[in-house]
Structures are given as C-alpha cells and as structure tokens.
Amino acid sequence: MFEKRTWIRLPRNVVVGHGVLGQTIEAVSELHLTGRPLVVSSPTPHDVAGKRVVAQFEDEGYDPSEIVIEEASFDAVQQVIDHASDIDAGFLLGVGGGKAIDITKMAADDLGLGFVSVPTAASHDGIVSGRGSVPEGDTRHSVAAEPPLAVIADTEVLAEAPWRLTTAGCADIISNYTAVRDWQLAHRLKNVHYSEYAGALSQMTAEMLVESADSIKQGLEESSWIVVKALVSSGVAMSIADSSRPASGAEHLFSHQLDRLVPDGALHGHQVGVGSIMTEYLHSGQKGKWRDARDALAAIGAPTTADELGIDDETVIEALTTAHQIRDRYTVLGDGMSEEAAIEAATVTGVI
C-alpha cells in the first residue's frame, strides 16, 4: 500500500501589482483573521509602508499595535513574541525586507498565529518561504517556520527600494540554477529525496529570470513585477519540497561562510550570485552555464567578482574551501576542495 504523505503549506493569497498596499485590509479580510493586528517593521520600511498599513487598520476600526525592530536577531524574535503576547495579538504582519519578514515569520510560528508578508524590497525569496534566516555571532541560522497566509507585494513600493536590493533578489533567484543541480547530485549520490515538481519550478524560475535579465532595469516598475513573481515561485518551490533545497546549495554555503569571515560584507543575494558562477563551473566545467549566470548578473548590475562584492580574493578562496563545513548538506563541494581547485574555479570564471 502506498502511504507516503506530504503537507504542502502555501500562501492562500498572493496580491502583486501597482498600489496593492491599499488592499491590505481586503486581503486580510479574505483570510478571516480576527483579533488585534500587530505590524512588525524595521525603521525605513516603517516609514515607507508600515505607517500606511497601521493607518488602514485604524480607519477600519481595528486597534492595531506596532513594533519596530532594529536588527535581525533571536532577541528581536523574542521581543516580538513578548509584545504580541502583551497586547493579545490575533495575527501579525511583517512589513519590510528580509529582516522584518523573517522575524515576524518566526515569532508568528512560535505563537501559533497567522502572519501576512508585506515586502518593501524584492531582495530575497524569504518574502514567501517557510524559512527564516537569523544571524548569531559569526554564523547564520536557517529556521523552519510557517509560510505567510498572504503576500501583498506593491510593485510601486518595490520599485522605489534601493536598486541594489532588487539586484540582490535577482541574484538569489539566478542561484537556483546551481541549488537544483546540487540537489540532483545529492539525490544521485546520497539518496537525498528529490522532488521533480519543486526542482522543475525552481529551475524554470531561474531560467526565466536569466532570459529576462536585459528587461530588468532600474526605475521600471515592471522590473519589480518580474522579480517579485520569481521570488514567489522560488518560495513556493521550497514549500512544495518542504525544504530549502530548491533554492539553496553550495552557493549558499559559500555565502554563509563569507558571513562568518566578513560579517556585513555584502548583500546575501549578491554573495550567492557570485557563488553560483563558481559552483556552476564546478558542476559543468568550461562548457557549463556559468557564463549565462555571470552575464545575466552583469546585465542587471549585480556583482560578478570579488572586487565588486568588496571582498578580497583570499577571503573568497578561504570561503570556497571551507564552505562544506557550514552544514550537513551534500553539494558539489563534497567534503571540501583544495585551495588549488578553488583558485582555478575563481580565476577561470573571473571572480578573482
């Protein structure tokens, strides 16, 4: 008898478009959420969109509360949990980039409450995924949590975000290329479960973004539309897989190791983008798609070299040779690569 079961958790509503921030109440109403809303944001997103969300709830007769977090940390998660408990919150809304949304996601999961994701920057696929990323000391923890019940992505707001955040989101998606290849490799060599549906969706999302790279331009609201849809698709792929595998492979291990070696060195998406150039080379050699990834990143203005990341060559090599130590996840890095092999990969691809 076939008894395999899986529980795919997906957002019920994804609202994307010009001016949809004004439909926050409508989107929440369709979810039948009750009780007092708690709006969680960080300083800049609070000014950009958080105040407007709070005002909408006030105008509709709700009694919203708000909290502004200064940094992404487990202490911040606990602050939100404590504040939500103190005010007897019925549901949470995370308004901001990765920081505010990840903190809200983890707090809501701990409280057993629903949460709505309201991104103000298309900087990474955490806006819709069921995982939160929080730094602690010289490392970064990826924590399982419930995905948002709804995503409200106003392309007008997203288009006004700093362009480097949008290019980081693009790079995060482009890196799905190598994440899926690592997942397939782990399936073949280590019998790691592989989802054809999740893998195909993630890979298609990366390919579509690469093909659209020349159309993604600063100041064009349509660019935000393209990127946010790709980020949503990537998050859905992770929900289908019940794993970050569709969007996280050796390129993410490389980025996490850079975070340890150079805290606050560069944006996460930019680091994984550069990492994907090198790890694609490791998968396929000279004839692989690493040039496609590099050219797409360059077309949107994302970094393709260590210098453009603002990180020295030696640190890139150290991160590449030690990235396999980050977590027990089999990738093309195997049990580690030699310094000579790392220098070759980084040099041939032009990263150093």
C-alpha positions as YAML, in Angstrom:
chain: A
units: angstrom
residues:
- id: 1
  name: MET
  ca: [0.00, 0.00, 0.00]
- id: 2
  name: PHE
  ca: [1.27, 3.47, -0.91]
- id: 3
  name: GLU
  ca: [1.31, 5.51, 2.30]
- id: 4
  name: LYS
  ca: [3.60, 8.41, 1.50]
- id: 5
  name: ARG
  ca: [2.22, 11.75, 2.73]
- id: 6
  name: THR
  ca: [3.28, 15.35, 2.49]
- id: 7
  name: TRP
  ca: [1.78, 18.61, 3.71]
- id: 8
  name: ILE
  ca: [2.39, 21.50, 1.33]
- id: 9
  name: ARG
  ca: [1.90, 24.84, 3.03]
- id: 10
  name: LEU
  ca: [1.37, 27.72, 0.61]
- id: 11
  name: PRO
  ca: [0.10, 31.30, 0.89]
- id: 12
  name: ARG
  ca: [-3.66, 31.47, 0.32]
- id: 13
  name: ASN
  ca: [-3.46, 34.86, -1.39]
- id: 14
  name: VAL
  ca: [-0.64, 36.49, -3.35]
- id: 15
  name: VAL
  ca: [-1.51, 40.05, -4.30]
- id: 16
  name: VAL
  ca: [1.00, 41.69, -6.65]
- id: 17
  name: GLY
  ca: [0.67, 44.96, -8.52]
- id: 18
  name: HIS
  ca: [0.62, 48.74, -8.52]
- id: 19
  name: GLY
  ca: [-0.91, 50.25, -5.39]
- id: 20
  name: VAL
  ca: [-1.97, 46.95, -3.81]
- id: 21
  name: LEU
  ca: [-0.67, 48.09, -0.42]
- id: 22
  name: GLY
  ca: [-4.01, 49.86, -0.21]
- id: 23
  name: GLN
  ca: [-5.75, 46.48, -0.41]
- id: 24
  name: THR
  ca: [-4.18, 45.16, 2.80]
- id: 25
  name: ILE
  ca: [-7.47, 45.16, 4.71]
- id: 26
  name: GLU
  ca: [-9.25, 43.38, 1.87]
- id: 27
  name: ALA
  ca: [-6.56, 40.70, 1.70]
- id: 28
  name: VAL
  ca: [-6.65, 40.18, 5.47]
- id: 29
  name: SER
  ca: [-10.46, 40.03, 5.49]
- id: 30
  name: GLU
  ca: [-10.43, 37.18, 2.98]
- id: 31
  name: LEU
  ca: [-8.25, 35.19, 5.38]
- id: 32
  name: HIS
  ca: [-10.85, 35.54, 8.16]
- id: 33
  name: LEU
  ca: [-8.17, 36.63, 10.61]
- id: 34
  name: THR
  ca: [-9.55, 38.01, 13.82]
- id: 35
  name: GLY
  ca: [-8.24, 39.88, 16.81]
- id: 36
  name: ARG
  ca: [-5.77, 42.68, 17.15]
- id: 37
  name: PRO
  ca: [-3.21, 43.10, 14.33]
- id: 38
  name: LEU
  ca: [0.46, 43.60, 15.18]
- id: 39
  name: VAL
  ca: [2.51, 45.30, 12.48]
- id: 40
  name: VAL
  ca: [6.23, 44.45, 12.65]
- id: 41
  name: SER
  ca: [8.72, 46.50, 10.65]
- id: 42
  name: SER
  ca: [12.21, 47.96, 10.76]
- id: 43
  name: PRO
  ca: [12.93, 51.72, 10.68]
- id: 44
  name: THR
  ca: [12.98, 52.51, 6.95]
- id: 45
  name: PRO
  ca: [10.15, 50.12, 5.92]
- id: 46
  name: HIS
  ca: [8.11, 51.54, 8.80]
- id: 47
  name: ASP
  ca: [8.29, 54.97, 7.20]
- id: 48
  name: VAL
  ca: [7.83, 53.65, 3.65]
- id: 49
  name: ALA
  ca: [4.84, 51.37, 4.23]
- id: 50
  name: GLY
  ca: [4.37, 50.36, 7.87]
- id: 51
  name: LYS
  ca: [2.65, 53.59, 8.90]
- id: 52
  name: ARG
  ca: [0.26, 53.28, 5.95]
- id: 53
  name: VAL
  ca: [-0.66, 49.72, 6.92]
- id: 54
  name: VAL
  ca: [-1.31, 50.77, 10.53]
- id: 55
  name: ALA
  ca: [-3.44, 53.70, 9.33]
- id: 56
  name: GLN
  ca: [-5.57, 51.39, 7.16]
- id: 57
  name: PHE
  ca: [-6.41, 49.20, 10.14]
- id: 58
  name: GLU
  ca: [-7.21, 52.24, 12.28]
- id: 59
  name: ASP
  ca: [-9.52, 53.61, 9.59]
- id: 60
  name: GLU
  ca: [-11.41, 50.29, 9.53]
- id: 61
  name: GLY
  ca: [-11.97, 50.31, 13.29]
- id: 62
  name: TYR
  ca: [-9.23, 47.86, 14.27]
- id: 63
  name: ASP
  ca: [-6.94, 48.57, 17.20]
- id: 64
  name: PRO
  ca: [-3.54, 47.85, 15.62]
- id: 65
  name: SER
  ca: [-0.29, 47.76, 17.52]
- id: 66
  name: GLU
  ca: [3.15, 48.16, 16.02]
- id: 67
  name: ILE
  ca: [6.74, 47.35, 16.86]
- id: 68
  name: VAL
  ca: [9.88, 48.49, 15.06]
- id: 69
  name: ILE
  ca: [12.88, 46.19, 15.29]
- id: 70
  name: GLU
  ca: [16.41, 47.45, 14.84]
- id: 71
  name: GLU
  ca: [18.18, 44.25, 13.85]
- id: 72
  name: ALA
  ca: [17.63, 40.64, 12.86]
- id: 73
  name: SER
  ca: [18.39, 38.51, 15.90]
- id: 74
  name: PHE
  ca: [16.83, 35.91, 18.15]
- id: 75
  name: ASP
  ca: [16.46, 38.68, 20.74]
- id: 76
  name: ALA
  ca: [14.33, 40.59, 18.22]
- id: 77
  name: VAL
  ca: [12.19, 37.50, 17.65]
- id: 78
  name: GLN
  ca: [11.63, 37.26, 21.39]
- id: 79
  name: GLN
  ca: [10.77, 40.98, 21.59]
- id: 80
  name: VAL
  ca: [8.05, 40.49, 19.00]
- id: 81
  name: ILE
  ca: [6.76, 37.37, 20.79]
- id: 82
  name: ASP
  ca: [6.63, 39.22, 24.11]
- id: 83
  name: HIS
  ca: [4.94, 42.27, 22.59]
- id: 84
  name: ALA
  ca: [2.37, 40.14, 20.77]
- id: 85
  name: SER
  ca: [1.58, 38.29, 23.99]
- id: 86
  name: ASP
  ca: [1.29, 41.52, 25.98]
- id: 87
  name: ILE
  ca: [-1.28, 43.02, 23.57]
- id: 88
  name: ASP
  ca: [-3.03, 39.70, 22.89]
- id: 89
  name: ALA
  ca: [-2.38, 39.94, 19.14]
- id: 90
  name: GLY
  ca: [-4.66, 37.97, 16.82]
- id: 91
  name: PHE
  ca: [-2.32, 37.98, 13.83]
- id: 92
  name: LEU
  ca: [0.93, 39.56, 12.63]
- id: 93
  name: LEU
  ca: [2.02, 41.49, 9.55]
- id: 94
  name: GLY
  ca: [5.68, 41.70, 8.58]
- id: 95
  name: VAL
  ca: [6.38, 44.90, 6.65]
- id: 96
  name: GLY
  ca: [9.84, 45.31, 5.20]
- id: 97
  name: GLY
  ca: [12.69, 43.42, 3.61]
- id: 98
  name: GLY
  ca: [14.15, 40.14, 4.74]
- id: 99
  name: LYS
  ca: [14.82, 41.27, 8.30]
- id: 100
  name: ALA
  ca: [11.32, 42.26, 9.37]
- id: 101
  name: ILE
  ca: [9.59, 39.45, 7.48]
- id: 102
  name: ASP
  ca: [11.86, 36.71, 8.82]
- id: 103
  name: ILE
  ca: [11.49, 37.98, 12.40]
- id: 104
  name: THR
  ca: [7.70, 38.17, 12.03]
- id: 105
  name: LYS
  ca: [7.56, 34.71, 10.45]
- id: 106
  name: MET
  ca: [9.47, 33.10, 13.30]
- id: 107
  name: ALA
  ca: [7.54, 34.95, 16.00]
- id: 108
  name: ALA
  ca: [4.19, 34.00, 14.44]
- id: 109
  name: ASP
  ca: [5.26, 30.38, 14.23]
- id: 110
  name: ASP
  ca: [6.19, 30.35, 17.91]
- id: 111
  name: LEU
  ca: [2.89, 32.00, 18.87]
- id: 112
  name: GLY
  ca: [0.80, 29.79, 16.59]
- id: 113
  name: LEU
  ca: [-0.63, 32.86, 14.86]
- id: 114
  name: GLY
  ca: [-1.15, 33.64, 11.19]
- id: 115
  name: PHE
  ca: [1.02, 36.23, 9.52]
- id: 116
  name: VAL
  ca: [0.92, 38.30, 6.35]
- id: 117
  name: SER
  ca: [4.05, 39.24, 4.39]
- id: 118
  name: VAL
  ca: [4.22, 42.81, 3.06]
- id: 119
  name: PRO
  ca: [7.60, 43.21, 1.34]
- id: 120
  name: THR
  ca: [9.04, 46.65, 0.68]
- id: 121
  name: ALA
  ca: [12.04, 45.28, -1.24]
- id: 122
  name: ALA
  ca: [12.35, 42.35, -3.62]
- id: 123
  name: SER
  ca: [15.65, 41.30, -2.09]
- id: 124
  name: HIS
  ca: [15.22, 37.55, -1.48]
- id: 125
  name: ASP
  ca: [12.73, 34.68, -1.59]
- id: 126
  name: GLY
  ca: [12.11, 34.77, 2.17]
- id: 127
  name: ILE
  ca: [9.10, 37.00, 1.48]
- id: 128
  name: VAL
  ca: [7.04, 33.87, 0.79]
- id: 129
  name: SER
  ca: [9.03, 30.87, 2.04]
- id: 130
  name: GLY
  ca: [8.57, 28.89, 5.23]
- id: 131
  name: ARG
  ca: [12.09, 29.54, 6.47]
- id: 132
  name: GLY
  ca: [13.63, 32.38, 8.44]
- id: 133
  name: SER
  ca: [17.29, 33.37, 8.47]
- id: 134
  name: VAL
  ca: [18.80, 34.94, 11.58]
- id: 135
  name: PRO
  ca: [22.47, 35.75, 12.28]
- id: 136
  name: GLU
  ca: [24.02, 34.81, 15.61]
- id: 137
  name: GLY
  ca: [27.64, 35.62, 16.26]
- id: 138
  name: ASP
  ca: [29.70, 34.57, 13.27]
- id: 139
  name: THR
  ca: [27.08, 32.25, 11.83]
- id: 140
  name: ARG
  ca: [23.59, 32.40, 10.33]
- id: 141
  name: HIS
  ca: [20.76, 30.07, 11.29]
- id: 142
  name: SER
  ca: [18.09, 28.92, 8.84]
- id: 143
  name: VAL
  ca: [14.98, 28.14, 10.88]
- id: 144
  name: ALA
  ca: [11.82, 26.37, 9.72]
- id: 145
  name: ALA
  ca: [8.61, 28.33, 10.21]
- id: 146
  name: GLU
  ca: [5.14, 28.64, 8.74]
- id: 147
  name: PRO
  ca: [4.92, 30.47, 5.39]
- id: 148
  name: PRO
  ca: [2.74, 33.60, 5.22]
- id: 149
  name: LEU
  ca: [-1.00, 33.24, 4.80]
- id: 150
  name: ALA
  ca: [-0.84, 36.04, 2.24]
- id: 151
  name: VAL
  ca: [1.73, 38.12, 0.40]
- id: 152
  name: ILE
  ca: [0.95, 41.74, -0.51]
- id: 153
  name: ALA
  ca: [3.65, 42.98, -2.89]
- id: 154
  name: ASP
  ca: [3.09, 46.53, -4.11]
- id: 155
  name: THR
  ca: [5.27, 46.99, -7.19]
- id: 156
  name: GLU
  ca: [5.13, 50.77, -6.78]
- id: 157
  name: VAL
  ca: [6.74, 50.44, -3.34]
- id: 158
  name: LEU
  ca: [9.20, 47.78, -4.52]
- id: 159
  name: ALA
  ca: [10.30, 49.93, -7.47]
- id: 160
  name: GLU
  ca: [11.26, 52.71, -5.07]
- id: 161
  name: ALA
  ca: [13.53, 50.46, -2.98]
- id: 162
  name: PRO
  ca: [17.30, 50.84, -3.43]
- id: 163
  name: TRP
  ca: [18.22, 49.17, -6.71]
- id: 164
  name: ARG
  ca: [20.93, 47.04, -5.10]
- id: 165
  name: LEU
  ca: [18.22, 45.26, -3.10]
- id: 166
  name: THR
  ca: [16.38, 44.35, -6.30]
- id: 167
  name: THR
  ca: [19.56, 43.10, -7.96]
- id: 168
  name: ALA
  ca: [20.22, 41.02, -4.85]
- id: 169
  name: GLY
  ca: [16.78, 39.43, -5.25]
- id: 170
  name: CYS
  ca: [17.54, 38.68, -8.89]
- id: 171
  name: ALA
  ca: [20.86, 37.11, -7.97]
- id: 172
  name: ASP
  ca: [19.19, 34.99, -5.31]
- id: 173
  name: ILE
  ca: [16.84, 33.59, -7.97]
- id: 174
  name: ILE
  ca: [19.58, 33.06, -10.56]
- id: 175
  name: SER
  ca: [21.47, 30.99, -7.98]
- id: 176
  name: ASN
  ca: [18.59, 28.47, -8.05]
- id: 177
  name: TYR
  ca: [20.35, 27.05, -11.11]
- id: 178
  name: THR
  ca: [23.13, 25.58, -9.02]
- id: 179
  name: ALA
  ca: [20.95, 24.85, -5.98]
- id: 180
  name: VAL
  ca: [18.85, 22.43, -8.04]
- id: 181
  name: ARG
  ca: [21.94, 20.87, -9.60]
- id: 182
  name: ASP
  ca: [23.33, 20.25, -6.11]
- id: 183
  name: TRP
  ca: [20.01, 18.75, -5.03]
- id: 184
  name: GLN
  ca: [20.02, 16.40, -8.01]
- id: 185
  name: LEU
  ca: [23.61, 15.45, -7.27]
- id: 186
  name: ALA
  ca: [22.77, 14.69, -3.63]
- id: 187
  name: HIS
  ca: [19.84, 12.58, -4.82]
- id: 188
  name: ARG
  ca: [22.07, 10.51, -7.11]
- id: 189
  name: LEU
  ca: [25.00, 10.08, -4.73]
- id: 190
  name: LYS
  ca: [23.42, 10.23, -1.27]
- id: 191
  name: ASN
  ca: [19.84, 9.14, -1.96]
- id: 192
  name: VAL
  ca: [18.53, 12.51, -0.73]
- id: 193
  name: HIS
  ca: [14.82, 12.84, -1.53]
- id: 194
  name: TYR
  ca: [14.29, 14.90, -4.69]
- id: 195
  name: SER
  ca: [11.01, 16.48, -5.78]
- id: 196
  name: GLU
  ca: [10.68, 16.70, -9.57]
- id: 197
  name: TYR
  ca: [7.94, 19.32, -9.24]
- id: 198
  name: ALA
  ca: [9.85, 21.58, -6.85]
- id: 199
  name: GLY
  ca: [13.11, 21.18, -8.77]
- id: 200
  name: ALA
  ca: [11.48, 21.94, -12.12]
- id: 201
  name: LEU
  ca: [9.68, 25.02, -10.75]
- id: 202
  name: SER
  ca: [12.84, 26.39, -9.18]
- id: 203
  name: GLN
  ca: [14.94, 25.78, -12.27]
- id: 204
  name: MET
  ca: [12.32, 27.27, -14.58]
- id: 205
  name: THR
  ca: [12.14, 30.36, -12.37]
- id: 206
  name: ALA
  ca: [15.91, 30.87, -12.64]
- id: 207
  name: GLU
  ca: [15.87, 30.33, -16.39]
- id: 208
  name: MET
  ca: [13.04, 32.81, -16.91]
- id: 209
  name: LEU
  ca: [14.87, 35.46, -14.91]
- id: 210
  name: VAL
  ca: [18.08, 34.90, -16.86]
- id: 211
  name: GLU
  ca: [16.13, 35.26, -20.11]
- id: 212
  name: SER
  ca: [14.51, 38.46, -18.80]
- id: 213
  name: ALA
  ca: [17.76, 39.99, -17.48]
- id: 214
  name: ASP
  ca: [18.01, 42.59, -20.25]
- id: 215
  name: SER
  ca: [14.48, 43.80, -19.40]
- id: 216
  name: ILE
  ca: [15.17, 44.34, -15.72]
- id: 217
  name: LYS
  ca: [16.10, 47.99, -15.39]
- id: 218
  name: GLN
  ca: [16.33, 50.45, -12.55]
- id: 219
  name: GLY
  ca: [13.31, 52.72, -12.29]
- id: 220
  name: LEU
  ca: [10.98, 50.40, -14.22]
- id: 221
  name: GLU
  ca: [8.07, 49.20, -12.10]
- id: 222
  name: GLU
  ca: [7.65, 46.24, -14.45]
- id: 223
  name: SER
  ca: [11.09, 45.04, -13.34]
- id: 224
  name: SER
  ca: [9.79, 44.75, -9.78]
- id: 225
  name: TRP
  ca: [6.82, 42.77, -11.14]
- id: 226
  name: ILE
  ca: [9.16, 40.29, -12.87]
- id: 227
  name: VAL
  ca: [11.40, 39.88, -9.84]
- id: 228
  name: VAL
  ca: [8.70, 39.53, -7.19]
- id: 229
  name: LYS
  ca: [6.86, 36.89, -9.21]
- id: 230
  name: ALA
  ca: [10.12, 34.95, -9.47]
- id: 231
  name: LEU
  ca: [10.69, 35.25, -5.72]
- id: 232
  name: VAL
  ca: [7.18, 33.97, -5.05]
- id: 233
  name: SER
  ca: [7.74, 30.99, -7.38]
- id: 234
  name: SER
  ca: [11.00, 30.18, -5.62]
- id: 235
  name: GLY
  ca: [9.31, 30.31, -2.21]
- id: 236
  name: VAL
  ca: [6.51, 28.06, -3.47]
- id: 237
  name: ALA
  ca: [9.12, 25.55, -4.72]
- id: 238
  name: MET
  ca: [10.56, 25.38, -1.20]
- id: 239
  name: SER
  ca: [7.10, 24.87, 0.27]
- id: 240
  name: ILE
  ca: [6.41, 22.02, -2.15]
- id: 241
  name: ALA
  ca: [9.71, 20.40, -1.24]
- id: 242
  name: ASP
  ca: [9.32, 21.18, 2.47]
- id: 243
  name: SER
  ca: [12.99, 22.08, 2.25]
- id: 244
  name: SER
  ca: [15.23, 24.96, 1.21]
- id: 245
  name: ARG
  ca: [16.95, 22.60, -1.26]
- id: 246
  name: PRO
  ca: [15.29, 24.09, -4.38]
- id: 247
  name: ALA
  ca: [16.94, 27.43, -3.65]
- id: 248
  name: SER
  ca: [19.97, 26.66, -1.51]
- id: 249
  name: GLY
  ca: [23.05, 24.68, -2.45]
- id: 250
  name: ALA
  ca: [26.80, 25.17, -2.46]
- id: 251
  name: GLU
  ca: [26.42, 28.83, -3.45]
- id: 252
  name: HIS
  ca: [24.52, 29.44, -0.20]
- id: 253
  name: LEU
  ca: [27.11, 27.57, 1.85]
- id: 254
  name: PHE
  ca: [29.72, 29.84, 0.25]
- id: 255
  name: SER
  ca: [27.68, 32.91, 1.19]
- id: 256
  name: HIS
  ca: [27.13, 31.74, 4.76]
- id: 257
  name: GLN
  ca: [30.87, 31.19, 5.14]
- id: 258
  name: LEU
  ca: [31.52, 34.69, 3.82]
- id: 259
  name: ASP
  ca: [29.14, 35.95, 6.52]
- id: 260
  name: ARG
  ca: [31.36, 34.27, 9.11]
- id: 261
  name: LEU
  ca: [34.58, 35.61, 7.65]
- id: 262
  name: VAL
  ca: [33.35, 39.09, 6.75]
- id: 263
  name: PRO
  ca: [30.22, 40.00, 8.72]
- id: 264
  name: ASP
  ca: [28.11, 42.52, 6.81]
- id: 265
  name: GLY
  ca: [30.47, 42.17, 3.85]
- id: 266
  name: ALA
  ca: [27.86, 42.19, 1.07]
- id: 267
  name: LEU
  ca: [24.18, 41.50, 0.50]
- id: 268
  name: HIS
  ca: [23.13, 37.86, 0.74]
- id: 269
  name: GLY
  ca: [21.76, 37.74, -2.81]
- id: 270
  name: HIS
  ca: [24.92, 39.23, -4.27]
- id: 271
  name: GLN
  ca: [27.09, 36.72, -2.45]
- id: 272
  name: VAL
  ca: [25.09, 33.71, -3.61]
- id: 273
  name: GLY
  ca: [25.07, 35.12, -7.14]
- id: 274
  name: VAL
  ca: [28.86, 35.21, -7.27]
- id: 275
  name: GLY
  ca: [28.94, 31.81, -5.58]
- id: 276
  name: SER
  ca: [26.68, 30.36, -8.25]
- id: 277
  name: ILE
  ca: [29.09, 31.39, -11.01]
- id: 278
  name: MET
  ca: [31.85, 29.33, -9.41]
- id: 279
  name: THR
  ca: [29.71, 26.37, -8.37]
- id: 280
  name: GLU
  ca: [28.19, 26.12, -11.85]
- id: 281
  name: TYR
  ca: [31.75, 25.91, -13.16]
- id: 282
  name: LEU
  ca: [32.44, 23.10, -10.69]
- id: 283
  name: HIS
  ca: [29.37, 21.25, -11.97]
- id: 284
  name: SER
  ca: [29.99, 21.63, -15.69]
- id: 285
  name: GLY
  ca: [33.48, 22.97, -16.37]
- id: 286
  name: GLN
  ca: [34.28, 25.37, -19.18]
- id: 287
  name: LYS
  ca: [31.23, 24.41, -21.26]
- id: 288
  name: GLY
  ca: [28.71, 24.89, -18.47]
- id: 289
  name: LYS
  ca: [26.15, 27.64, -17.93]
- id: 290
  name: TRP
  ca: [28.33, 29.68, -15.61]
- id: 291
  name: ARG
  ca: [28.77, 32.29, -18.35]
- id: 292
  name: ASP
  ca: [24.98, 32.60, -18.68]
- id: 293
  name: ALA
  ca: [24.68, 33.20, -14.95]
- id: 294
  name: ARG
  ca: [27.56, 35.69, -14.96]
- id: 295
  name: ASP
  ca: [26.21, 37.59, -17.97]
- id: 296
  name: ALA
  ca: [22.70, 37.78, -16.51]
- id: 297
  name: LEU
  ca: [24.06, 39.11, -13.22]
- id: 298
  name: ALA
  ca: [26.15, 41.69, -15.06]
- id: 299
  name: ALA
  ca: [23.15, 42.74, -17.18]
- id: 300
  name: ILE
  ca: [21.11, 43.70, -14.10]
- id: 301
  name: GLY
  ca: [24.07, 45.35, -12.39]
- id: 302
  name: ALA
  ca: [24.72, 42.68, -9.75]
- id: 303
  name: PRO
  ca: [28.30, 41.84, -8.72]
- id: 304
  name: THR
  ca: [30.16, 39.12, -10.60]
- id: 305
  name: THR
  ca: [33.58, 39.47, -8.97]
- id: 306
  name: ALA
  ca: [35.13, 39.50, -5.52]
- id: 307
  name: ASP
  ca: [36.16, 43.11, -6.06]
- id: 308
  name: GLU
  ca: [32.57, 44.13, -6.84]
- id: 309
  name: LEU
  ca: [31.45, 42.37, -3.65]
- id: 310
  name: GLY
  ca: [34.04, 44.38, -1.75]
- id: 311
  name: ILE
  ca: [35.71, 41.19, -0.51]
- id: 312
  name: ASP
  ca: [39.35, 40.33, -1.09]
- id: 313
  name: ASP
  ca: [40.44, 37.36, -3.20]
- id: 314
  name: GLU
  ca: [41.98, 35.47, -0.29]
- id: 315
  name: THR
  ca: [38.71, 35.53, 1.65]
- id: 316
  name: VAL
  ca: [36.78, 34.22, -1.35]
- id: 317
  name: ILE
  ca: [39.19, 31.29, -1.64]
- id: 318
  name: GLU
  ca: [39.00, 30.60, 2.09]
- id: 319
  name: ALA
  ca: [35.21, 30.63, 1.97]
- id: 320
  name: LEU
  ca: [35.13, 28.31, -1.03]
- id: 321
  name: THR
  ca: [37.48, 25.76, 0.54]
- id: 322
  name: THR
  ca: [35.70, 25.72, 3.91]
- id: 323
  name: ALA
  ca: [32.05, 26.22, 2.91]
- id: 324
  name: HIS
  ca: [31.32, 22.49, 3.11]
- id: 325
  name: GLN
  ca: [31.74, 22.74, 6.89]
- id: 326
  name: ILE
  ca: [28.72, 25.02, 7.29]
- id: 327
  name: ARG
  ca: [26.08, 22.31, 7.47]
- id: 328
  name: ASP
  ca: [25.44, 18.66, 6.70]
- id: 329
  name: ARG
  ca: [24.17, 19.25, 3.17]
- id: 330
  name: TYR
  ca: [25.78, 17.40, 0.30]
- id: 331
  name: THR
  ca: [26.71, 19.62, -2.66]
- id: 332
  name: VAL
  ca: [29.24, 19.75, -5.46]
- id: 333
  name: LEU
  ca: [31.76, 20.84, -2.80]
- id: 334
  name: GLY
  ca: [31.65, 17.29, -1.38]
- id: 335
  name: ASP
  ca: [33.87, 17.01, 1.66]
- id: 336
  name: GLY
  ca: [35.87, 20.05, 0.65]
- id: 337
  name: MET
  ca: [38.03, 21.25, -2.22]
- id: 338
  name: SER
  ca: [41.70, 22.05, -2.35]
- id: 339
  name: GLU
  ca: [42.99, 25.60, -2.43]
- id: 340
  name: GLU
  ca: [44.39, 24.97, -5.91]
- id: 341
  name: ALA
  ca: [41.00, 23.84, -7.22]
- id: 342
  name: ALA
  ca: [39.28, 26.83, -5.62]
- id: 343
  name: ILE
  ca: [41.77, 29.25, -7.15]
- id: 344
  name: GLU
  ca: [41.22, 27.66, -10.56]
- id: 345
  name: ALA
  ca: [37.42, 27.91, -10.32]
- id: 346
  name: ALA
  ca: [37.55, 31.51, -9.13]
- id: 347
  name: THR
  ca: [40.17, 32.54, -11.69]
- id: 348
  name: VAL
  ca: [38.66, 30.86, -14.75]
- id: 349
  name: THR
  ca: [35.26, 32.40, -14.01]
- id: 350
  name: GLY
  ca: [36.79, 35.82, -13.43]
- id: 351
  name: VAL
  ca: [35.59, 36.06, -9.83]
- id: 352
  name: ILE
  ca: [39.18, 36.83, -8.78]
...
